[in-house]
């Protein structure tokens, strides 16, 4: 929080931009597993996905996964934050293996996903 004078200009309106998807991008699922451990009251999501940049230039960006659970689809880049290899950059004509392995405590008051499947992977450029 910051105090400003009364004649401080109003903030400009936020401009929403559409992210630019990496052209010619492909991916290969090495493995994608979701498991439930009711003995230890945890779920676990682990995967390795090979992200391929066949272009002649280096890219900086973020992988965005679309997953599905119980008939609902979820799209987001949040997996990279907790990934051991987030793939925020991919060299020209190269690949990066997005590696993720995280356990979550089960909250029986709100429930847990019975399954999670991978629907699609995209790579959005940030540079």
mmCIF file of C-alpha atoms in Angstrom:
data_model
loop_
_atom_site.group_PDB
_atom_site.id
_atom_site.type_symbol
_atom_site.label_atom_id
_atom_site.label_comp_id
_atom_site.label_asym_id
_atom_site.label_seq_id
_atom_site.Cartn_x
_atom_site.Cartn_y
_atom_site.Cartn_z
ATOM 1 C CA UNK A 1 0.000 0.000 0.000
ATOM 2 C CA UNK A 2 1.257 3.459 -0.841
ATOM 3 C CA UNK A 3 -0.179 6.862 -0.006
ATOM 4 C CA UNK A 4 -0.470 9.296 -2.926
ATOM 5 C CA UNK A 5 -1.650 12.876 -3.224
ATOM 6 C CA UNK A 6 -5.209 13.689 -4.318
ATOM 7 C CA UNK A 7 -3.999 15.007 -7.674
ATOM 8 C CA UNK A 8 -2.200 11.746 -8.491
ATOM 9 C CA UNK A 9 -3.268 10.574 -11.985
ATOM 10 C CA UNK A 10 -5.667 7.674 -12.287
ATOM 11 C CA UNK A 11 -4.008 4.426 -13.359
ATOM 12 C CA UNK A 12 -4.204 3.556 -17.027
ATOM 13 C CA UNK A 13 -6.590 0.824 -18.068
ATOM 14 C CA UNK A 14 -5.070 -2.593 -18.243
ATOM 15 C CA UNK A 15 -4.521 -3.811 -21.768
ATOM 16 C CA UNK A 16 -5.162 -7.502 -22.167
ATOM 17 C CA UNK A 17 -2.949 -9.145 -24.752
ATOM 18 C CA UNK A 18 -3.319 -12.562 -26.291
ATOM 19 C CA UNK A 19 -0.260 -14.706 -25.698
ATOM 20 C CA UNK A 20 1.639 -15.872 -28.756
ATOM 21 C CA UNK A 21 1.879 -19.631 -29.148
ATOM 22 C CA UNK A 22 5.153 -21.080 -30.390
ATOM 23 C CA UNK A 23 4.774 -22.101 -34.031
ATOM 24 C CA UNK A 24 5.609 -25.687 -35.046
ATOM 25 C CA UNK A 25 5.683 -26.689 -31.364
ATOM 26 C CA UNK A 26 5.288 -30.378 -30.592
ATOM 27 C CA UNK A 27 5.414 -32.426 -27.430
ATOM 28 C CA UNK A 28 5.846 -36.040 -26.396
ATOM 29 C CA UNK A 29 4.476 -37.458 -23.153
ATOM 30 C CA UNK A 30 7.154 -39.571 -21.523
ATOM 31 C CA UNK A 31 4.814 -40.363 -18.631
ATOM 32 C CA UNK A 32 1.858 -38.750 -16.870
ATOM 33 C CA UNK A 33 0.640 -40.309 -13.618
ATOM 34 C CA UNK A 34 -1.869 -39.299 -11.000
ATOM 35 C CA UNK A 35 -2.214 -41.484 -7.931
ATOM 36 C CA UNK A 36 -4.211 -41.485 -4.702
ATOM 37 C CA UNK A 37 -2.720 -42.744 -1.432
ATOM 38 C CA UNK A 38 -5.564 -43.044 1.071
ATOM 39 C CA UNK A 39 -3.275 -44.608 3.687
ATOM 40 C CA UNK A 40 -1.156 -41.429 3.875
ATOM 41 C CA UNK A 41 -4.029 -39.104 2.778
ATOM 42 C CA UNK A 42 -2.152 -37.734 -0.220
ATOM 43 C CA UNK A 43 -2.488 -37.468 -3.952
ATOM 44 C CA UNK A 44 0.488 -37.298 -6.284
ATOM 45 C CA UNK A 45 0.859 -35.868 -9.758
ATOM 46 C CA UNK A 46 4.043 -36.662 -11.629
ATOM 47 C CA UNK A 47 4.978 -36.290 -15.244
ATOM 48 C CA UNK A 48 7.721 -35.780 -17.766
ATOM 49 C CA UNK A 49 6.814 -34.150 -21.063
ATOM 50 C CA UNK A 50 9.344 -33.482 -23.807
ATOM 51 C CA UNK A 51 8.754 -30.022 -25.285
ATOM 52 C CA UNK A 52 10.152 -29.631 -28.815
ATOM 53 C CA UNK A 53 11.213 -26.388 -30.489
ATOM 54 C CA UNK A 54 11.959 -27.289 -34.144
ATOM 55 C CA UNK A 55 12.479 -23.626 -35.078
ATOM 56 C CA UNK A 56 15.792 -21.935 -35.920
ATOM 57 C CA UNK A 57 15.573 -19.605 -32.942
ATOM 58 C CA UNK A 58 15.770 -19.790 -29.150
ATOM 59 C CA UNK A 59 12.509 -19.179 -27.307
ATOM 60 C CA UNK A 60 11.713 -18.040 -23.807
ATOM 61 C CA UNK A 61 8.247 -18.835 -22.643
ATOM 62 C CA UNK A 62 6.035 -20.989 -20.518
ATOM 63 C CA UNK A 63 4.402 -24.350 -21.118
ATOM 64 C CA UNK A 64 0.641 -24.377 -20.589
ATOM 65 C CA UNK A 65 -1.053 -27.674 -19.825
ATOM 66 C CA UNK A 66 -4.700 -28.516 -20.277
ATOM 67 C CA UNK A 67 -5.799 -31.293 -17.944
ATOM 68 C CA UNK A 68 -9.161 -32.895 -17.293
ATOM 69 C CA UNK A 69 -10.792 -34.322 -14.197
ATOM 70 C CA UNK A 70 -14.336 -35.548 -13.713
ATOM 71 C CA UNK A 71 -15.551 -33.958 -16.941
ATOM 72 C CA UNK A 72 -13.962 -30.539 -16.355
ATOM 73 C CA UNK A 73 -10.949 -29.132 -18.182
ATOM 74 C CA UNK A 74 -8.335 -26.918 -16.549
ATOM 75 C CA UNK A 75 -5.780 -24.835 -18.445
ATOM 76 C CA UNK A 76 -2.811 -23.179 -16.811
ATOM 77 C CA UNK A 77 0.899 -22.601 -16.568
ATOM 78 C CA UNK A 78 1.097 -23.163 -12.814
ATOM 79 C CA UNK A 79 2.857 -26.503 -13.158
ATOM 80 C CA UNK A 80 6.136 -24.845 -14.146
ATOM 81 C CA UNK A 81 6.333 -22.976 -10.840
ATOM 82 C CA UNK A 82 6.720 -26.261 -8.942
ATOM 83 C CA UNK A 83 8.538 -28.200 -11.672
ATOM 84 C CA UNK A 84 12.096 -29.352 -11.084
ATOM 85 C CA UNK A 85 12.717 -28.421 -14.729
ATOM 86 C CA UNK A 86 10.220 -25.670 -15.702
ATOM 87 C CA UNK A 87 11.346 -25.218 -19.351
ATOM 88 C CA UNK A 88 11.153 -21.442 -19.373
ATOM 89 C CA UNK A 89 13.445 -21.532 -22.397
ATOM 90 C CA UNK A 90 14.133 -23.944 -25.254
ATOM 91 C CA UNK A 91 17.138 -23.667 -27.554
ATOM 92 C CA UNK A 92 16.771 -23.632 -31.334
ATOM 93 C CA UNK A 93 16.097 -27.071 -32.836
ATOM 94 C CA UNK A 94 16.125 -28.510 -29.342
ATOM 95 C CA UNK A 95 13.957 -29.932 -26.587
ATOM 96 C CA UNK A 96 13.352 -29.532 -22.894
ATOM 97 C CA UNK A 97 11.835 -32.111 -20.569
ATOM 98 C CA UNK A 98 9.217 -30.547 -18.311
ATOM 99 C CA UNK A 99 9.579 -32.506 -15.077
ATOM 100 C CA UNK A 100 6.994 -32.321 -12.296
ATOM 101 C CA UNK A 101 6.443 -34.402 -9.164
ATOM 102 C CA UNK A 102 4.305 -33.093 -6.339
ATOM 103 C CA UNK A 103 2.199 -34.539 -3.544
ATOM 104 C CA UNK A 104 -0.890 -32.858 -2.155
ATOM 105 C CA UNK A 105 -2.612 -33.552 1.156
ATOM 106 C CA UNK A 106 -6.173 -34.778 0.814
ATOM 107 C CA UNK A 107 -8.775 -32.537 2.414
ATOM 108 C CA UNK A 108 -11.740 -34.832 2.959
ATOM 109 C CA UNK A 109 -14.014 -31.836 3.631
ATOM 110 C CA UNK A 110 -13.681 -30.688 0.025
ATOM 111 C CA UNK A 111 -12.760 -34.016 -1.596
ATOM 112 C CA UNK A 112 -10.125 -34.869 -4.168
ATOM 113 C CA UNK A 113 -9.873 -35.615 -7.854
ATOM 114 C CA UNK A 114 -10.534 -39.233 -8.712
ATOM 115 C CA UNK A 115 -8.369 -38.936 -11.805
ATOM 116 C CA UNK A 116 -6.454 -36.378 -13.825
ATOM 117 C CA UNK A 117 -5.628 -36.786 -17.489
ATOM 118 C CA UNK A 118 -3.523 -34.704 -19.847
ATOM 119 C CA UNK A 119 -5.492 -33.178 -22.731
ATOM 120 C CA UNK A 120 -2.993 -30.861 -24.454
ATOM 121 C CA UNK A 121 0.255 -28.926 -24.069
ATOM 122 C CA UNK A 122 1.007 -25.519 -25.615
ATOM 123 C CA UNK A 123 4.051 -23.284 -25.331
ATOM 124 C CA UNK A 124 3.547 -19.525 -25.138
ATOM 125 C CA UNK A 125 6.357 -17.120 -25.946
ATOM 126 C CA UNK A 126 7.288 -14.448 -23.403
ATOM 127 C CA UNK A 127 10.301 -12.842 -25.165
#
